[in-house]
Short mmCIF file of C-alpha atoms in Angstrom, two decimals:
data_model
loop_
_atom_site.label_atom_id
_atom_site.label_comp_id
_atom_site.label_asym_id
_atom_site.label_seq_id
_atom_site.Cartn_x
_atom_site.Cartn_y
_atom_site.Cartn_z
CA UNK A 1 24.05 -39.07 34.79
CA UNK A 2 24.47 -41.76 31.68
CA UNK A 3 27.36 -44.26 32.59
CA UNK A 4 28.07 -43.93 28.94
CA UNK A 5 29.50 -40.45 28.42
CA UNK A 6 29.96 -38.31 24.95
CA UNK A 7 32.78 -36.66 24.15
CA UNK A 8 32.04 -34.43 21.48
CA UNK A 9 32.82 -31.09 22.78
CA UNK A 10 36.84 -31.99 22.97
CA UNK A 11 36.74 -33.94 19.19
CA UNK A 12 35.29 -30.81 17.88
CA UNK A 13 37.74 -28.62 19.67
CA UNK A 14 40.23 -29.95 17.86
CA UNK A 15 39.02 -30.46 14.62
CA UNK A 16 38.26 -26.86 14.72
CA UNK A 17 34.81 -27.48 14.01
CA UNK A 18 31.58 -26.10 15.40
CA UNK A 19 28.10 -28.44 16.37
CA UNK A 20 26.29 -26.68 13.17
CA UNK A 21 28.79 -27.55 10.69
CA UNK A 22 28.77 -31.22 12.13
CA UNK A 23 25.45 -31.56 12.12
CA UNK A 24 25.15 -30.48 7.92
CA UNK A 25 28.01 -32.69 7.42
CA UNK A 26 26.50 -35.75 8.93
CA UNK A 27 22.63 -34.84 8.13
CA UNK A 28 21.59 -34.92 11.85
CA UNK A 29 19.48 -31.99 13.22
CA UNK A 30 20.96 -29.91 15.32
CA UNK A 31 18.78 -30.73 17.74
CA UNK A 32 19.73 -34.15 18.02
CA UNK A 33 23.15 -33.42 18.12
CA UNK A 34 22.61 -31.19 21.02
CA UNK A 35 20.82 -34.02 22.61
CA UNK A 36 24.07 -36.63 21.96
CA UNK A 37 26.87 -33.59 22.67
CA UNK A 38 24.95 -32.85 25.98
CA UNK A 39 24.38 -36.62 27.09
CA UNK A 40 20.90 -36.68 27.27
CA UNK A 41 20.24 -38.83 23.88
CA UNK A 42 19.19 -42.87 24.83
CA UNK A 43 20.41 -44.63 22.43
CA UNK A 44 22.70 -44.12 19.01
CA UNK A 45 22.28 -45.18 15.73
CA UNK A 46 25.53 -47.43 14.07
CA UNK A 47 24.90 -44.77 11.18
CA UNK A 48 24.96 -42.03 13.16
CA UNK A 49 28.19 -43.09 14.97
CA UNK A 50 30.03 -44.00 11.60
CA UNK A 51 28.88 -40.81 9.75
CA UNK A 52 30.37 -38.94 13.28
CA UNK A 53 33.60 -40.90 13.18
CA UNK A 54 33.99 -40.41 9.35
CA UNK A 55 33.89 -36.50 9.68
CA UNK A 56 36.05 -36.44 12.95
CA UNK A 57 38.29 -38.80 11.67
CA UNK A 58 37.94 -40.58 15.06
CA UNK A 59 36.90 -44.10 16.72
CA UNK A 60 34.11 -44.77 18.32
CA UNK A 61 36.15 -45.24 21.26
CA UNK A 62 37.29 -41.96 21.33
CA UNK A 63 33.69 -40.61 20.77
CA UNK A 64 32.14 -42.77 23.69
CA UNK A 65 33.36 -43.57 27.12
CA UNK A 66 32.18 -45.44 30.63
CA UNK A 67 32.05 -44.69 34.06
CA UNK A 68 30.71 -47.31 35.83
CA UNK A 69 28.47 -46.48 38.96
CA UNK A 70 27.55 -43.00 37.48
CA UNK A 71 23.77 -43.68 37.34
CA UNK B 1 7.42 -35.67 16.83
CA UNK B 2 7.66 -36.70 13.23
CA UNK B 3 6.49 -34.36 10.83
CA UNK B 4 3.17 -33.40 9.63
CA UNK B 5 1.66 -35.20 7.13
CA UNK B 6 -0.66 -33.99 4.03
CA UNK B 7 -2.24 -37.22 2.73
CA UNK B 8 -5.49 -36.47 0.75
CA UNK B 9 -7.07 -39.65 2.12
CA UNK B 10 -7.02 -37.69 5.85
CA UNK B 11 -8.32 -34.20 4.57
CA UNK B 12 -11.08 -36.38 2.52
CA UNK B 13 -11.48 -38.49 6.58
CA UNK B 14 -11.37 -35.24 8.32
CA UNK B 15 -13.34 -33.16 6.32
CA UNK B 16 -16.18 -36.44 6.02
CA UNK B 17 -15.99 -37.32 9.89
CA UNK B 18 -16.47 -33.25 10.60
CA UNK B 19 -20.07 -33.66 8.29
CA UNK B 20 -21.17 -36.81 9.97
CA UNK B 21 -20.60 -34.99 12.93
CA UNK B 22 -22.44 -31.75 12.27
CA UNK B 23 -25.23 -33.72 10.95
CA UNK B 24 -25.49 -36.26 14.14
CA UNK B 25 -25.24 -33.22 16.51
CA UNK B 26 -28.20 -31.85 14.37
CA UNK B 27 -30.20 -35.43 14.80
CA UNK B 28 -29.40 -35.09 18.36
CA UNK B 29 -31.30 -31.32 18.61
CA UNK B 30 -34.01 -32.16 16.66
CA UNK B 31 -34.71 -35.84 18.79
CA UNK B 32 -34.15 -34.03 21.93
CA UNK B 33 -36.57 -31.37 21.15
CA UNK B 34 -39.27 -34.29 19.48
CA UNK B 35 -38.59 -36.30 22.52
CA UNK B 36 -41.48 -34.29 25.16
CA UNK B 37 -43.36 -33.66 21.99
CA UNK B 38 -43.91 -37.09 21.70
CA UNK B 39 -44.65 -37.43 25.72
CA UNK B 40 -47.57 -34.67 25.58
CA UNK B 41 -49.22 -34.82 22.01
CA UNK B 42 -48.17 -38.85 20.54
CA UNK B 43 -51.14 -38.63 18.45
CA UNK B 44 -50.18 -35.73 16.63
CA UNK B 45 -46.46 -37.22 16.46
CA UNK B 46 -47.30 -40.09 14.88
CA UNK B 47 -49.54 -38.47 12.58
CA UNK B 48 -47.00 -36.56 11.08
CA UNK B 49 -45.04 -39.89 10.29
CA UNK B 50 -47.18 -42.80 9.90
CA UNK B 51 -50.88 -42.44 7.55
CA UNK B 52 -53.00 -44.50 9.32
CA UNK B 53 -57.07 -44.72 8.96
CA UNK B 54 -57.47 -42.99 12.93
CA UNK B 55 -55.93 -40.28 14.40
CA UNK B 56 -56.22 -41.18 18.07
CA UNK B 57 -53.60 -43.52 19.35
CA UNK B 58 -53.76 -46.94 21.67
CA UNK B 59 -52.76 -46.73 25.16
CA UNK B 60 -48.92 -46.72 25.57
CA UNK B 61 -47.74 -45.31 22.81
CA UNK B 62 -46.70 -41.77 24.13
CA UNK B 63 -44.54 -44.40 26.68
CA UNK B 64 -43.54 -46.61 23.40
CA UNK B 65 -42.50 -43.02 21.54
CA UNK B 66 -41.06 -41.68 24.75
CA UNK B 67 -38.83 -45.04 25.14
CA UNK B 68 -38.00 -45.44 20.95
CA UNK B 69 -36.90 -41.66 20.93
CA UNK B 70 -35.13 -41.54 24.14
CA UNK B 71 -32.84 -44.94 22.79
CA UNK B 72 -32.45 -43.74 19.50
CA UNK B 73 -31.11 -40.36 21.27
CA UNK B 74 -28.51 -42.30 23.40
CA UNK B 75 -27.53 -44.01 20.00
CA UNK B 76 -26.98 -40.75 18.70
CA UNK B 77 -25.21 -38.90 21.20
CA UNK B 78 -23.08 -42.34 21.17
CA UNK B 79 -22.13 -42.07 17.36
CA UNK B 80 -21.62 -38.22 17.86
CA UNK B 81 -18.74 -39.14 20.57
CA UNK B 82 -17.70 -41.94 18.73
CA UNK B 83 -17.10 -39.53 15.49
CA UNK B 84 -15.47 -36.77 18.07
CA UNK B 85 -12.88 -39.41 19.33
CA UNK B 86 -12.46 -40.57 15.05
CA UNK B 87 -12.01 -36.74 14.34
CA UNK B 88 -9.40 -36.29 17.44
CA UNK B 89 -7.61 -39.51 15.93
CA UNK B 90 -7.31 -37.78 12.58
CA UNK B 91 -5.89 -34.98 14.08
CA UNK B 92 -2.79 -36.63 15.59
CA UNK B 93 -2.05 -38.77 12.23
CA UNK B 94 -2.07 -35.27 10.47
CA UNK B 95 0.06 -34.04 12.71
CA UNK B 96 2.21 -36.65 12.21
CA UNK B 97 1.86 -38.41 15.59
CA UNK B 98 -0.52 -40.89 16.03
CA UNK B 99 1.57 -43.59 17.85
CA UNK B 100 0.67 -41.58 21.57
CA UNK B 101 -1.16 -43.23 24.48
CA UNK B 102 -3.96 -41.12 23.89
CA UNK B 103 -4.90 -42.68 20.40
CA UNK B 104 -4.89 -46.29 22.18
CA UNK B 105 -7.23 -44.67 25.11
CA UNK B 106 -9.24 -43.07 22.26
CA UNK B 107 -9.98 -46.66 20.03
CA UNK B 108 -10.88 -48.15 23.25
CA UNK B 109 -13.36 -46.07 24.46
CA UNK B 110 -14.84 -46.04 20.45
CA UNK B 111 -14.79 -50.02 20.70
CA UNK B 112 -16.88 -49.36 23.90
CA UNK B 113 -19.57 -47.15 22.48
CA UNK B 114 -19.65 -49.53 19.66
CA UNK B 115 -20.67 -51.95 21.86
CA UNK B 116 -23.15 -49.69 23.94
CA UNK B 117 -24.95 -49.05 20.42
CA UNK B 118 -25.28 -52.80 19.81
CA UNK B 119 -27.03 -53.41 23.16
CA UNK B 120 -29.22 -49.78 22.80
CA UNK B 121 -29.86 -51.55 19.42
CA UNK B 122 -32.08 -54.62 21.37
CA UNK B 123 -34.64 -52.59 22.95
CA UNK B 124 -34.85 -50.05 20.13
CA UNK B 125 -35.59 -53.13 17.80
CA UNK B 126 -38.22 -54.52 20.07
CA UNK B 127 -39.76 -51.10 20.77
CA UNK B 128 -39.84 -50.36 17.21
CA UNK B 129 -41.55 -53.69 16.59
CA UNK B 130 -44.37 -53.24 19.89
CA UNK B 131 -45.06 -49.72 17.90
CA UNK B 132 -45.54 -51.21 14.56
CA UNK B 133 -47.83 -53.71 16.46
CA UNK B 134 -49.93 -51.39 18.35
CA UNK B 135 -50.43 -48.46 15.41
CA UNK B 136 -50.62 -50.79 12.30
CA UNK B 137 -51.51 -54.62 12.93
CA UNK B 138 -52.75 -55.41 9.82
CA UNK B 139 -49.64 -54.49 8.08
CA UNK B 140 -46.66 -57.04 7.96
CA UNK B 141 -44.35 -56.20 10.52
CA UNK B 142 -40.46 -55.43 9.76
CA UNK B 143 -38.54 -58.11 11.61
CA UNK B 144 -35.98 -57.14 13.82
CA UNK B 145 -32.65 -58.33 12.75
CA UNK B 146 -29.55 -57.92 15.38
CA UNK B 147 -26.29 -56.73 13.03
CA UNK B 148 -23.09 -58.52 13.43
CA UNK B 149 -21.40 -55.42 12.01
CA UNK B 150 -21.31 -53.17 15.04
CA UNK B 151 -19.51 -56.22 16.83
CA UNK B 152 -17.11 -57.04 14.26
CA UNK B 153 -16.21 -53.29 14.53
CA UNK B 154 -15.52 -53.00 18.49
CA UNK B 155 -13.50 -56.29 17.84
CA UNK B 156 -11.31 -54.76 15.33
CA UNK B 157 -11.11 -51.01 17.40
CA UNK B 158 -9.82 -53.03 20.44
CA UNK B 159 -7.18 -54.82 18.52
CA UNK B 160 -6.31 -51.46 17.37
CA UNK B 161 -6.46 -50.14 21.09
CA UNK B 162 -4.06 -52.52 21.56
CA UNK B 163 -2.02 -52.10 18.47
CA UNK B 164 -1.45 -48.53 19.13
CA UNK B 165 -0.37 -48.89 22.90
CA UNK B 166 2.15 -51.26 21.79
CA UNK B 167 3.36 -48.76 18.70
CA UNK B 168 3.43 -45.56 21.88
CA UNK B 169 5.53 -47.95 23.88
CA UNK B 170 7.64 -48.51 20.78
CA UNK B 171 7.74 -45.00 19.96
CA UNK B 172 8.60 -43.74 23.54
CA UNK B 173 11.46 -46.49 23.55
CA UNK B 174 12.94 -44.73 20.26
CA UNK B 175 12.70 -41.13 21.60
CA UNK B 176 15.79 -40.02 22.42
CA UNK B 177 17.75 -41.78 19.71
CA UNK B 178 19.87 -40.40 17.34
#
């Protein structure tokens, strides 16, 4: 397990909002949004992380969190 | 994996490199099958390339021939794997991939045969030479002249060995981002 985890799952809950129409919205594949929601991406691009805050009307803070000692 | 790409200059490399290496595979048969030929009947082998003023043949030709044909075979089957590895490097830049491990694996074994070629390329010059000696001494003989080119090339297919291990490390270090 990533000590940095993704919480996309909960933001999209409540912006009533499913992975697919994220992913036209911010012009990421679905694919790789699969890969962030489900924790397995490496690394994330600033532009992906703004263009995912801008739609969710979120921080990154409330995107991204840390457990230490999870890996 | 990026997507494929449809550059004209690859079809034109592709379709070119798949020739060369028809026609080298061909050059391969036909000095394979010349090679015994040349063994058992040198007189009559030489005859049908060189006019000379005799037909019968000093002593050590057919082991001259023999040596001449079985180098320039080795050279051949060495360009003919060379162009194989060139044609499987094509293939991964079409498919839009060509910073993988295996392309850095496949310039350095091409710089290698490269180099093989240059040192097959000694003996075939001096055999070539000892042949042009023995069937036509009166003629002025073709100096042998070692090529720089074949050198420069391995040089420049190792840096590229090189260049692409460093790109698939590069690459692999991006996968997964998004």
């Amino acid at each position: 397990m990533m000590p940095v985890t993704v919480k996309l799952d909960d933001l999209l809950h409540a912006r009533r909002m499913t992975l697919t129409e994220l992913s036209e919205r911010i012009d990421l594949t679905l694919a790789n949004l699969s890969i962030l929601k489900t924790g397995k991406a490496r690394a994330i691009r600033f532009s992906t992380l703004e263009a995912i805050c801008r739609e969710l009307g979120c921080q990154p803070g409330d995107l991204l969190g840390y457990e230490a000692g999870s890996d | 994996m990026s997507k494929p790409l449809n550059d004209p200059l690859l079809v034109l490399a592709r379709g070119l490199t798949h020739v060369l290496l028809a026609v080298t595979v061909l050059l391969v048969i036909a000095v394979a099958i010349c090679l015994p030929f040349a063994v058992i009947m040198p007189a009559e082998v030489v005859a049908t390339f060189i006019e000379r003023e005799t037909y019968a043949v000093p002593a050590g030709t057919a082991g001259i021939l023999a040596g001449l044909l079985g180098a320039g075979l080795l050279t051949l089957i060495g360009a003919a794997y060379y162009l194989k590895q060139q044609l499987d490097i094509i293939g991964s830049v079409a498919a839009g991939d060509p910073f993988a491990p295996a392309n850095a694996d496949r310039l350095s074994r091409m710089g290698w045969t490269v180099l093989a070629i240059q040192v097959l390329a000694v003996p075939l010059g001096l055999l070539e030479y000892r042949l042009q000696t023995l069937l036509q001494p009166d003629q002025s003989i073709i100096a042998f002249s070692f090529a720089d080119n074949g050198l420069i090339l391995a040089m420049v297919l190792f840096v590229l060995a090189r260049v692409f291990r460093h790109g698939a490390a590069m690459r692999e270090d991006l996968e997964g981002t998004v």
